[in-house]
Amino acid sequence: IRSFGGALADAAVMVCVVDEVDPHYRLLFEQEGANVRIVPRFDSRNPFANKLQFFPEAFGTGAEMLMLVDCDTAFVRDPLPLICPHAIQAKLADQPTVPLEAFVELFRHYGLEVPPARYPTTFGATPIIRYCNSGVIVLPTSLAHEFVPLWRRWNARLVEELDLLGP
């Protein structure tokens, strides 16, 4: 973001690391102006949910907008023109990493209606439900205060029934 982030090149950056961070990498992050925070695991049975630990840290910053970005994401242009300041934005999955059948079982288990699989994936144009990759999520802090507790709650429920997710 510092090199290709355009209007966001000088944005406040927070790097959250689970449990501990190598001092060498902490120094590199801090030299780029990042605020490095050590956060606890969400639940050891679900490492993918660790990203949820960013939000309690970010809520205390006073930021109006939050952008959660995985560590393997690169910026190649200014994202600001793509950001809608009053909505939750996330990228649809590039490919169907979770089979539709798994979603059908989950929705059935929780008594929810399965949404239509009408969104084409980036690779292969496979129709999927509105299933987002959480590698990049942009949202106003006001919506995050409503959305994140639900996201946390569903992750906590799912971790208690991991067999529902299949392999």
Short mmCIF file of N, CA and C in Angstrom, two decimals:
data_model
loop_
_atom_site.label_atom_id
_atom_site.label_comp_id
_atom_site.label_asym_id
_atom_site.label_seq_id
_atom_site.Cartn_x
_atom_site.Cartn_y
_atom_site.Cartn_z
N ILE A 1 0.84 -1.20 0.00
CA ILE A 1 0.00 0.00 0.00
C ILE A 1 0.88 1.25 0.00
N ARG A 2 2.05 1.17 0.60
CA ARG A 2 2.94 2.32 0.63
C ARG A 2 3.44 2.68 -0.77
N SER A 3 3.69 1.69 -1.60
CA SER A 3 4.24 1.95 -2.94
C SER A 3 3.18 2.23 -3.99
N PHE A 4 2.08 1.49 -3.97
CA PHE A 4 1.09 1.59 -5.05
C PHE A 4 -0.30 1.98 -4.56
N GLY A 5 -0.43 2.40 -3.33
CA GLY A 5 -1.73 2.67 -2.75
C GLY A 5 -2.33 4.01 -3.11
N GLY A 6 -1.62 4.82 -3.91
CA GLY A 6 -2.17 6.12 -4.32
C GLY A 6 -2.58 6.95 -3.14
N ALA A 7 -3.85 7.36 -3.10
CA ALA A 7 -4.37 8.20 -2.03
C ALA A 7 -4.28 7.52 -0.66
N LEU A 8 -4.17 6.20 -0.64
CA LEU A 8 -4.09 5.48 0.63
C LEU A 8 -2.65 5.11 1.03
N ALA A 9 -1.67 5.61 0.27
CA ALA A 9 -0.28 5.26 0.55
C ALA A 9 0.15 5.67 1.95
N ASP A 10 -0.45 6.72 2.48
CA ASP A 10 -0.09 7.19 3.81
C ASP A 10 -1.12 6.77 4.88
N ALA A 11 -2.00 5.84 4.54
CA ALA A 11 -3.02 5.40 5.49
C ALA A 11 -2.37 4.75 6.71
N ALA A 12 -3.06 4.82 7.81
CA ALA A 12 -2.61 4.12 9.02
C ALA A 12 -2.67 2.62 8.73
N VAL A 13 -1.60 1.93 9.08
CA VAL A 13 -1.53 0.49 8.85
C VAL A 13 -1.29 -0.20 10.19
N MET A 14 -2.09 -1.21 10.44
CA MET A 14 -1.93 -2.02 11.65
C MET A 14 -1.67 -3.45 11.19
N VAL A 15 -0.61 -4.03 11.72
CA VAL A 15 -0.29 -5.42 11.43
C VAL A 15 -0.56 -6.21 12.70
N CYS A 16 -1.51 -7.12 12.61
CA CYS A 16 -1.84 -7.98 13.76
C CYS A 16 -1.20 -9.34 13.53
N VAL A 17 -0.50 -9.80 14.54
CA VAL A 17 0.18 -11.08 14.47
C VAL A 17 -0.28 -11.92 15.65
N VAL A 18 -0.58 -13.18 15.39
CA VAL A 18 -1.05 -14.08 16.44
C VAL A 18 0.13 -14.55 17.28
N ASP A 19 -0.03 -14.43 18.58
CA ASP A 19 0.89 -14.94 19.59
C ASP A 19 2.23 -14.18 19.70
N GLU A 20 3.01 -14.14 18.63
CA GLU A 20 4.30 -13.46 18.70
C GLU A 20 4.77 -13.10 17.29
N VAL A 21 5.72 -12.16 17.22
CA VAL A 21 6.26 -11.75 15.93
C VAL A 21 7.78 -11.75 16.04
N ASP A 22 8.41 -12.24 15.00
CA ASP A 22 9.86 -12.22 14.93
C ASP A 22 10.33 -10.77 15.01
N PRO A 23 11.26 -10.45 15.89
CA PRO A 23 11.70 -9.06 16.05
C PRO A 23 12.19 -8.42 14.75
N HIS A 24 12.81 -9.21 13.89
CA HIS A 24 13.28 -8.68 12.60
C HIS A 24 12.10 -8.18 11.77
N TYR A 25 11.03 -8.95 11.70
CA TYR A 25 9.87 -8.55 10.91
C TYR A 25 9.12 -7.39 11.58
N ARG A 26 9.07 -7.40 12.90
CA ARG A 26 8.45 -6.27 13.60
C ARG A 26 9.16 -4.98 13.21
N LEU A 27 10.48 -5.00 13.21
CA LEU A 27 11.25 -3.81 12.85
C LEU A 27 10.95 -3.37 11.41
N LEU A 28 10.89 -4.34 10.49
CA LEU A 28 10.57 -4.00 9.09
C LEU A 28 9.20 -3.36 8.97
N PHE A 29 8.21 -3.93 9.64
CA PHE A 29 6.86 -3.36 9.61
C PHE A 29 6.85 -1.95 10.20
N GLU A 30 7.51 -1.81 11.32
CA GLU A 30 7.53 -0.50 11.98
C GLU A 30 8.27 0.55 11.16
N GLN A 31 9.30 0.13 10.43
CA GLN A 31 10.02 1.06 9.56
C GLN A 31 9.12 1.58 8.43
N GLU A 32 8.10 0.80 8.09
CA GLU A 32 7.12 1.22 7.08
C GLU A 32 5.97 2.00 7.70
N GLY A 33 6.07 2.24 8.99
CA GLY A 33 5.05 3.02 9.67
C GLY A 33 3.88 2.21 10.19
N ALA A 34 4.02 0.90 10.22
CA ALA A 34 2.92 0.05 10.70
C ALA A 34 2.93 -0.03 12.22
N ASN A 35 1.73 -0.10 12.77
CA ASN A 35 1.54 -0.32 14.19
C ASN A 35 1.38 -1.83 14.37
N VAL A 36 2.35 -2.49 14.97
CA VAL A 36 2.34 -3.94 15.11
C VAL A 36 1.67 -4.30 16.44
N ARG A 37 0.70 -5.19 16.35
CA ARG A 37 -0.03 -5.64 17.54
C ARG A 37 0.01 -7.17 17.63
N ILE A 38 0.24 -7.66 18.81
CA ILE A 38 0.17 -9.10 19.07
C ILE A 38 -1.25 -9.38 19.56
N VAL A 39 -1.91 -10.33 18.91
CA VAL A 39 -3.28 -10.66 19.27
C VAL A 39 -3.38 -12.15 19.61
N PRO A 40 -4.34 -12.52 20.45
CA PRO A 40 -4.53 -13.94 20.76
C PRO A 40 -5.26 -14.65 19.61
N ARG A 41 -5.13 -15.94 19.59
CA ARG A 41 -5.87 -16.75 18.60
C ARG A 41 -7.36 -16.63 18.86
N PHE A 42 -8.13 -16.68 17.79
CA PHE A 42 -9.59 -16.72 17.95
C PHE A 42 -9.98 -18.05 18.56
N ASP A 43 -9.51 -19.13 17.94
CA ASP A 43 -9.73 -20.49 18.43
C ASP A 43 -8.74 -21.37 17.68
N SER A 44 -7.98 -22.16 18.39
CA SER A 44 -6.93 -22.97 17.75
C SER A 44 -7.49 -23.96 16.73
N ARG A 45 -8.78 -24.28 16.84
CA ARG A 45 -9.38 -25.23 15.89
C ARG A 45 -9.73 -24.57 14.57
N ASN A 46 -9.70 -23.24 14.52
CA ASN A 46 -10.06 -22.54 13.29
C ASN A 46 -9.09 -21.38 13.06
N PRO A 47 -7.91 -21.66 12.50
CA PRO A 47 -6.92 -20.61 12.29
C PRO A 47 -7.38 -19.52 11.33
N PHE A 48 -8.31 -19.83 10.44
CA PHE A 48 -8.78 -18.84 9.47
C PHE A 48 -9.56 -17.72 10.15
N ALA A 49 -10.08 -17.98 11.34
CA ALA A 49 -10.85 -16.97 12.06
C ALA A 49 -9.96 -16.01 12.85
N ASN A 50 -8.65 -16.24 12.86
CA ASN A 50 -7.76 -15.35 13.60
C ASN A 50 -7.85 -13.92 13.09
N LYS A 51 -8.20 -13.73 11.83
CA LYS A 51 -8.31 -12.37 11.29
C LYS A 51 -9.36 -11.55 12.02
N LEU A 52 -10.30 -12.23 12.67
CA LEU A 52 -11.31 -11.51 13.44
C LEU A 52 -10.70 -10.75 14.62
N GLN A 53 -9.49 -11.13 15.02
CA GLN A 53 -8.83 -10.46 16.14
C GLN A 53 -8.36 -9.06 15.77
N PHE A 54 -8.33 -8.74 14.50
CA PHE A 54 -7.99 -7.40 14.03
C PHE A 54 -9.01 -6.37 14.50
N PHE A 55 -10.27 -6.73 14.45
CA PHE A 55 -11.33 -5.74 14.68
C PHE A 55 -11.33 -5.12 16.07
N PRO A 56 -11.19 -5.90 17.15
CA PRO A 56 -11.14 -5.23 18.46
C PRO A 56 -9.99 -4.23 18.55
N GLU A 57 -8.88 -4.56 17.90
CA GLU A 57 -7.74 -3.64 17.88
C GLU A 57 -8.08 -2.38 17.08
N ALA A 58 -8.70 -2.58 15.92
CA ALA A 58 -8.99 -1.47 15.02
C ALA A 58 -10.09 -0.56 15.57
N PHE A 59 -11.02 -1.12 16.32
CA PHE A 59 -12.12 -0.31 16.86
C PHE A 59 -11.61 0.81 17.76
N GLY A 60 -10.49 0.59 18.40
CA GLY A 60 -9.96 1.60 19.30
C GLY A 60 -9.15 2.71 18.64
N THR A 61 -9.04 2.68 17.32
CA THR A 61 -8.20 3.66 16.63
C THR A 61 -8.93 4.93 16.24
N GLY A 62 -10.26 4.89 16.24
CA GLY A 62 -11.02 6.05 15.80
C GLY A 62 -11.16 6.16 14.29
N ALA A 63 -10.71 5.15 13.56
CA ALA A 63 -10.81 5.17 12.09
C ALA A 63 -12.27 5.08 11.66
N GLU A 64 -12.63 5.79 10.59
CA GLU A 64 -13.99 5.74 10.06
C GLU A 64 -14.20 4.55 9.14
N MET A 65 -13.13 4.14 8.44
CA MET A 65 -13.18 3.01 7.52
C MET A 65 -12.12 2.00 7.92
N LEU A 66 -12.43 0.73 7.74
CA LEU A 66 -11.48 -0.34 8.03
C LEU A 66 -11.28 -1.17 6.78
N MET A 67 -10.05 -1.55 6.52
CA MET A 67 -9.74 -2.44 5.41
C MET A 67 -8.91 -3.59 5.97
N LEU A 68 -9.50 -4.76 5.99
CA LEU A 68 -8.81 -5.95 6.45
C LEU A 68 -8.19 -6.60 5.22
N VAL A 69 -6.88 -6.77 5.25
CA VAL A 69 -6.16 -7.29 4.08
C VAL A 69 -5.24 -8.42 4.54
N ASP A 70 -5.36 -9.59 3.92
CA ASP A 70 -4.48 -10.70 4.26
C ASP A 70 -3.03 -10.35 3.90
N CYS A 71 -2.11 -11.04 4.56
CA CYS A 71 -0.69 -10.76 4.37
C CYS A 71 -0.18 -11.12 2.98
N ASP A 72 -0.92 -11.91 2.22
CA ASP A 72 -0.46 -12.29 0.88
C ASP A 72 -1.14 -11.48 -0.22
N THR A 73 -1.63 -10.31 0.14
CA THR A 73 -2.32 -9.44 -0.82
C THR A 73 -1.40 -8.28 -1.19
N ALA A 74 -1.30 -8.01 -2.48
CA ALA A 74 -0.48 -6.89 -2.95
C ALA A 74 -1.38 -5.83 -3.59
N PHE A 75 -1.04 -4.58 -3.35
CA PHE A 75 -1.74 -3.47 -3.98
C PHE A 75 -1.03 -3.13 -5.28
N VAL A 76 -1.80 -3.00 -6.36
CA VAL A 76 -1.20 -2.65 -7.64
C VAL A 76 -1.75 -1.34 -8.19
N ARG A 77 -2.66 -0.74 -7.43
CA ARG A 77 -3.21 0.56 -7.79
C ARG A 77 -3.93 1.14 -6.58
N ASP A 78 -4.32 2.37 -6.71
CA ASP A 78 -5.04 3.06 -5.65
C ASP A 78 -6.41 2.43 -5.48
N PRO A 79 -6.71 1.85 -4.31
CA PRO A 79 -8.02 1.22 -4.13
C PRO A 79 -9.12 2.22 -3.79
N LEU A 80 -8.78 3.45 -3.44
CA LEU A 80 -9.78 4.40 -2.97
C LEU A 80 -10.95 4.59 -3.93
N PRO A 81 -10.72 4.71 -5.26
CA PRO A 81 -11.88 4.88 -6.15
C PRO A 81 -12.84 3.69 -6.16
N LEU A 82 -12.40 2.55 -5.67
CA LEU A 82 -13.23 1.34 -5.66
C LEU A 82 -14.00 1.18 -4.35
N ILE A 83 -13.72 2.03 -3.38
CA ILE A 83 -14.30 1.87 -2.05
C ILE A 83 -15.60 2.67 -1.93
N CYS A 84 -16.63 1.97 -1.50
CA CYS A 84 -17.92 2.60 -1.22
C CYS A 84 -17.95 2.86 0.29
N PRO A 85 -18.05 4.12 0.69
CA PRO A 85 -17.92 4.44 2.11
C PRO A 85 -19.09 4.02 3.00
N HIS A 86 -20.18 3.51 2.43
CA HIS A 86 -21.35 3.18 3.24
C HIS A 86 -21.76 1.71 3.11
N ALA A 87 -20.82 0.85 2.70
CA ALA A 87 -21.18 -0.55 2.47
C ALA A 87 -20.05 -1.47 2.92
N ILE A 88 -20.41 -2.71 3.13
CA ILE A 88 -19.41 -3.76 3.36
C ILE A 88 -19.01 -4.28 1.99
N GLN A 89 -17.73 -4.30 1.71
CA GLN A 89 -17.25 -4.80 0.43
C GLN A 89 -16.28 -5.96 0.66
N ALA A 90 -16.44 -7.01 -0.11
CA ALA A 90 -15.55 -8.16 -0.04
C ALA A 90 -15.52 -8.80 -1.42
N LYS A 91 -14.44 -9.45 -1.72
CA LYS A 91 -14.26 -10.10 -3.02
C LYS A 91 -14.92 -11.47 -3.00
N LEU A 92 -15.74 -11.74 -4.02
CA LEU A 92 -16.28 -13.09 -4.16
C LEU A 92 -15.12 -14.07 -4.33
N ALA A 93 -15.31 -15.29 -3.89
CA ALA A 93 -14.27 -16.30 -4.00
C ALA A 93 -13.83 -16.47 -5.46
N ASP A 94 -12.53 -16.62 -5.66
CA ASP A 94 -11.99 -16.78 -7.02
C ASP A 94 -12.39 -18.12 -7.64
N GLN A 95 -12.60 -19.09 -6.78
CA GLN A 95 -13.04 -20.41 -7.23
C GLN A 95 -13.84 -21.05 -6.11
N PRO A 96 -14.62 -22.06 -6.41
CA PRO A 96 -15.48 -22.66 -5.38
C PRO A 96 -14.68 -23.51 -4.39
N THR A 97 -13.98 -22.85 -3.46
CA THR A 97 -13.17 -23.58 -2.48
C THR A 97 -14.03 -24.33 -1.47
N VAL A 98 -15.26 -23.89 -1.29
CA VAL A 98 -16.22 -24.61 -0.47
C VAL A 98 -17.30 -25.12 -1.42
N PRO A 99 -17.44 -26.44 -1.54
CA PRO A 99 -18.45 -26.97 -2.47
C PRO A 99 -19.86 -26.52 -2.08
N LEU A 100 -20.70 -26.30 -3.08
CA LEU A 100 -22.08 -25.89 -2.85
C LEU A 100 -22.80 -26.87 -1.93
N GLU A 101 -22.49 -28.16 -2.06
CA GLU A 101 -23.13 -29.16 -1.22
C GLU A 101 -22.85 -28.91 0.27
N ALA A 102 -21.63 -28.45 0.57
CA ALA A 102 -21.28 -28.15 1.97
C ALA A 102 -22.12 -26.99 2.48
N PHE A 103 -22.31 -25.97 1.65
CA PHE A 103 -23.16 -24.85 2.04
C PHE A 103 -24.61 -25.30 2.23
N VAL A 104 -25.08 -26.15 1.33
CA VAL A 104 -26.46 -26.65 1.44
C VAL A 104 -26.64 -27.36 2.78
N GLU A 105 -25.68 -28.19 3.16
CA GLU A 105 -25.76 -28.90 4.44
C GLU A 105 -25.74 -27.93 5.62
N LEU A 106 -24.85 -26.95 5.56
CA LEU A 106 -24.76 -25.96 6.64
C LEU A 106 -26.05 -25.17 6.78
N PHE A 107 -26.56 -24.69 5.65
CA PHE A 107 -27.79 -23.89 5.70
C PHE A 107 -28.95 -24.75 6.21
N ARG A 108 -29.02 -25.99 5.76
CA ARG A 108 -30.08 -26.89 6.21
C ARG A 108 -29.95 -27.12 7.72
N HIS A 109 -28.74 -27.37 8.18
CA HIS A 109 -28.49 -27.63 9.60
C HIS A 109 -28.96 -26.45 10.48
N TYR A 110 -28.71 -25.24 10.01
CA TYR A 110 -29.08 -24.06 10.79
C TYR A 110 -30.45 -23.49 10.42
N GLY A 111 -31.19 -24.20 9.56
CA GLY A 111 -32.54 -23.77 9.22
C GLY A 111 -32.59 -22.50 8.39
N LEU A 112 -31.58 -22.31 7.55
CA LEU A 112 -31.51 -21.11 6.71
C LEU A 112 -31.79 -21.46 5.25
N GLU A 113 -32.31 -20.52 4.52
CA GLU A 113 -32.57 -20.71 3.10
C GLU A 113 -31.26 -20.56 2.33
N VAL A 114 -31.01 -21.49 1.44
CA VAL A 114 -29.79 -21.45 0.63
C VAL A 114 -29.98 -20.40 -0.47
N PRO A 115 -29.07 -19.42 -0.52
CA PRO A 115 -29.20 -18.41 -1.58
C PRO A 115 -28.87 -19.02 -2.94
N PRO A 116 -29.33 -18.40 -4.00
CA PRO A 116 -29.07 -18.96 -5.33
C PRO A 116 -27.59 -18.86 -5.70
N ALA A 117 -27.11 -19.88 -6.38
CA ALA A 117 -25.73 -19.89 -6.88
C ALA A 117 -25.73 -19.19 -8.24
N ARG A 118 -25.59 -17.88 -8.22
CA ARG A 118 -25.68 -17.12 -9.46
C ARG A 118 -24.52 -16.16 -9.69
N TYR A 119 -23.50 -16.23 -8.85
CA TYR A 119 -22.36 -15.33 -8.98
C TYR A 119 -21.18 -16.09 -9.57
N PRO A 120 -20.66 -15.68 -10.72
CA PRO A 120 -19.57 -16.42 -11.37
C PRO A 120 -18.23 -16.18 -10.67
N THR A 121 -17.47 -17.26 -10.48
CA THR A 121 -16.14 -17.14 -9.90
C THR A 121 -15.20 -16.50 -10.92
N THR A 122 -14.11 -15.95 -10.41
CA THR A 122 -13.11 -15.32 -11.28
C THR A 122 -12.49 -16.34 -12.21
N PHE A 123 -12.16 -17.50 -11.67
CA PHE A 123 -11.54 -18.55 -12.47
C PHE A 123 -12.58 -19.62 -12.79
N GLY A 124 -12.88 -19.80 -14.04
CA GLY A 124 -13.81 -20.83 -14.47
C GLY A 124 -15.26 -20.41 -14.53
N ALA A 125 -15.58 -19.22 -14.04
CA ALA A 125 -16.95 -18.70 -14.07
C ALA A 125 -17.97 -19.69 -13.51
N THR A 126 -17.57 -20.43 -12.48
CA THR A 126 -18.48 -21.37 -11.82
C THR A 126 -19.48 -20.59 -10.98
N PRO A 127 -20.77 -20.84 -11.15
CA PRO A 127 -21.76 -20.12 -10.32
C PRO A 127 -21.66 -20.55 -8.85
N ILE A 128 -21.59 -19.56 -7.96
CA ILE A 128 -21.53 -19.84 -6.53
C ILE A 128 -22.54 -18.94 -5.82
N ILE A 129 -22.81 -19.27 -4.55
CA ILE A 129 -23.62 -18.37 -3.75
C ILE A 129 -22.74 -17.16 -3.42
N ARG A 130 -23.29 -16.15 -2.79
CA ARG A 130 -22.50 -14.97 -2.43
C ARG A 130 -21.56 -15.35 -1.30
N TYR A 131 -20.50 -16.02 -1.68
CA TYR A 131 -19.48 -16.52 -0.76
C TYR A 131 -18.22 -15.71 -1.00
N CYS A 132 -17.80 -14.98 -0.01
CA CYS A 132 -16.68 -14.07 -0.18
C CYS A 132 -15.40 -14.61 0.41
N ASN A 133 -14.32 -14.31 -0.27
CA ASN A 133 -13.00 -14.54 0.25
C ASN A 133 -12.74 -13.42 1.24
N SER A 134 -12.35 -13.73 2.45
CA SER A 134 -12.15 -12.68 3.45
C SER A 134 -10.74 -12.12 3.41
N GLY A 135 -10.04 -12.31 2.29
CA GLY A 135 -8.69 -11.78 2.15
C GLY A 135 -8.66 -10.27 2.06
N VAL A 136 -9.72 -9.67 1.56
CA VAL A 136 -9.85 -8.22 1.52
C VAL A 136 -11.29 -7.88 1.86
N ILE A 137 -11.47 -7.14 2.94
CA ILE A 137 -12.79 -6.68 3.35
C ILE A 137 -12.66 -5.21 3.70
N VAL A 138 -13.56 -4.41 3.15
CA VAL A 138 -13.57 -2.97 3.43
C VAL A 138 -14.95 -2.63 3.98
N LEU A 139 -14.96 -1.90 5.09
CA LEU A 139 -16.25 -1.54 5.66
C LEU A 139 -16.09 -0.33 6.57
N PRO A 140 -17.16 0.45 6.65
CA PRO A 140 -17.14 1.55 7.61
C PRO A 140 -17.19 0.98 9.03
N THR A 141 -16.52 1.65 9.94
CA THR A 141 -16.47 1.18 11.32
C THR A 141 -17.87 1.05 11.90
N SER A 142 -18.77 1.95 11.53
CA SER A 142 -20.14 1.87 12.06
C SER A 142 -20.80 0.55 11.69
N LEU A 143 -20.61 0.07 10.47
CA LEU A 143 -21.17 -1.24 10.08
C LEU A 143 -20.38 -2.39 10.70
N ALA A 144 -19.09 -2.19 10.87
CA ALA A 144 -18.26 -3.24 11.47
C ALA A 144 -18.74 -3.56 12.88
N HIS A 145 -19.18 -2.56 13.60
CA HIS A 145 -19.66 -2.79 14.97
C HIS A 145 -20.90 -3.70 14.97
N GLU A 146 -21.66 -3.72 13.90
CA GLU A 146 -22.82 -4.62 13.80
C GLU A 146 -22.42 -5.97 13.18
N PHE A 147 -21.61 -5.92 12.13
CA PHE A 147 -21.27 -7.09 11.34
C PHE A 147 -20.30 -8.04 12.05
N VAL A 148 -19.26 -7.50 12.65
CA VAL A 148 -18.21 -8.33 13.23
C VAL A 148 -18.72 -9.23 14.37
N PRO A 149 -19.56 -8.75 15.29
CA PRO A 149 -20.07 -9.69 16.31
C PRO A 149 -20.82 -10.88 15.71
N LEU A 150 -21.56 -10.65 14.63
CA LEU A 150 -22.25 -11.77 13.97
C LEU A 150 -21.25 -12.73 13.34
N TRP A 151 -20.24 -12.17 12.69
CA TRP A 151 -19.19 -12.99 12.06
C TRP A 151 -18.49 -13.82 13.13
N ARG A 152 -18.16 -13.21 14.25
CA ARG A 152 -17.51 -13.92 15.35
C ARG A 152 -18.42 -15.03 15.89
N ARG A 153 -19.71 -14.70 16.07
CA ARG A 153 -20.65 -15.67 16.63
C ARG A 153 -20.77 -16.89 15.71
N TRP A 154 -20.90 -16.66 14.40
CA TRP A 154 -21.02 -17.79 13.49
C TRP A 154 -19.74 -18.63 13.46
N ASN A 155 -18.59 -17.99 13.53
CA ASN A 155 -17.34 -18.75 13.59
C ASN A 155 -17.26 -19.57 14.86
N ALA A 156 -17.68 -19.00 15.96
CA ALA A 156 -17.67 -19.74 17.23
C ALA A 156 -18.63 -20.94 17.17
N ARG A 157 -19.78 -20.75 16.55
CA ARG A 157 -20.73 -21.87 16.41
C ARG A 157 -20.15 -22.96 15.52
N LEU A 158 -19.57 -22.55 14.40
CA LEU A 158 -19.04 -23.54 13.46
C LEU A 158 -17.88 -24.33 14.05
N VAL A 159 -17.07 -23.68 14.85
CA VAL A 159 -15.92 -24.39 15.41
C VAL A 159 -16.35 -25.49 16.37
N GLU A 160 -17.55 -25.36 16.91
CA GLU A 160 -18.09 -26.40 17.79
C GLU A 160 -18.65 -27.58 17.00
N GLU A 161 -18.83 -27.39 15.69
CA GLU A 161 -19.39 -28.45 14.84
C GLU A 161 -18.60 -28.56 13.54
N LEU A 162 -17.28 -28.67 13.68
CA LEU A 162 -16.40 -28.69 12.50
C LEU A 162 -16.72 -29.83 11.54
N ASP A 163 -17.30 -30.91 12.05
CA ASP A 163 -17.65 -32.03 11.18
C ASP A 163 -18.65 -31.61 10.10
N LEU A 164 -19.42 -30.55 10.35
CA LEU A 164 -20.38 -30.07 9.35
C LEU A 164 -19.67 -29.55 8.10
N LEU A 165 -18.42 -29.12 8.26
CA LEU A 165 -17.69 -28.55 7.14
C LEU A 165 -17.08 -29.61 6.21
N GLY A 166 -17.04 -30.84 6.67
CA GLY A 166 -16.48 -31.90 5.84
C GLY A 166 -14.97 -31.75 5.73
N PRO A 167 -14.38 -32.34 4.70
CA PRO A 167 -12.91 -32.30 4.60
C PRO A 167 -12.41 -30.91 4.25
#
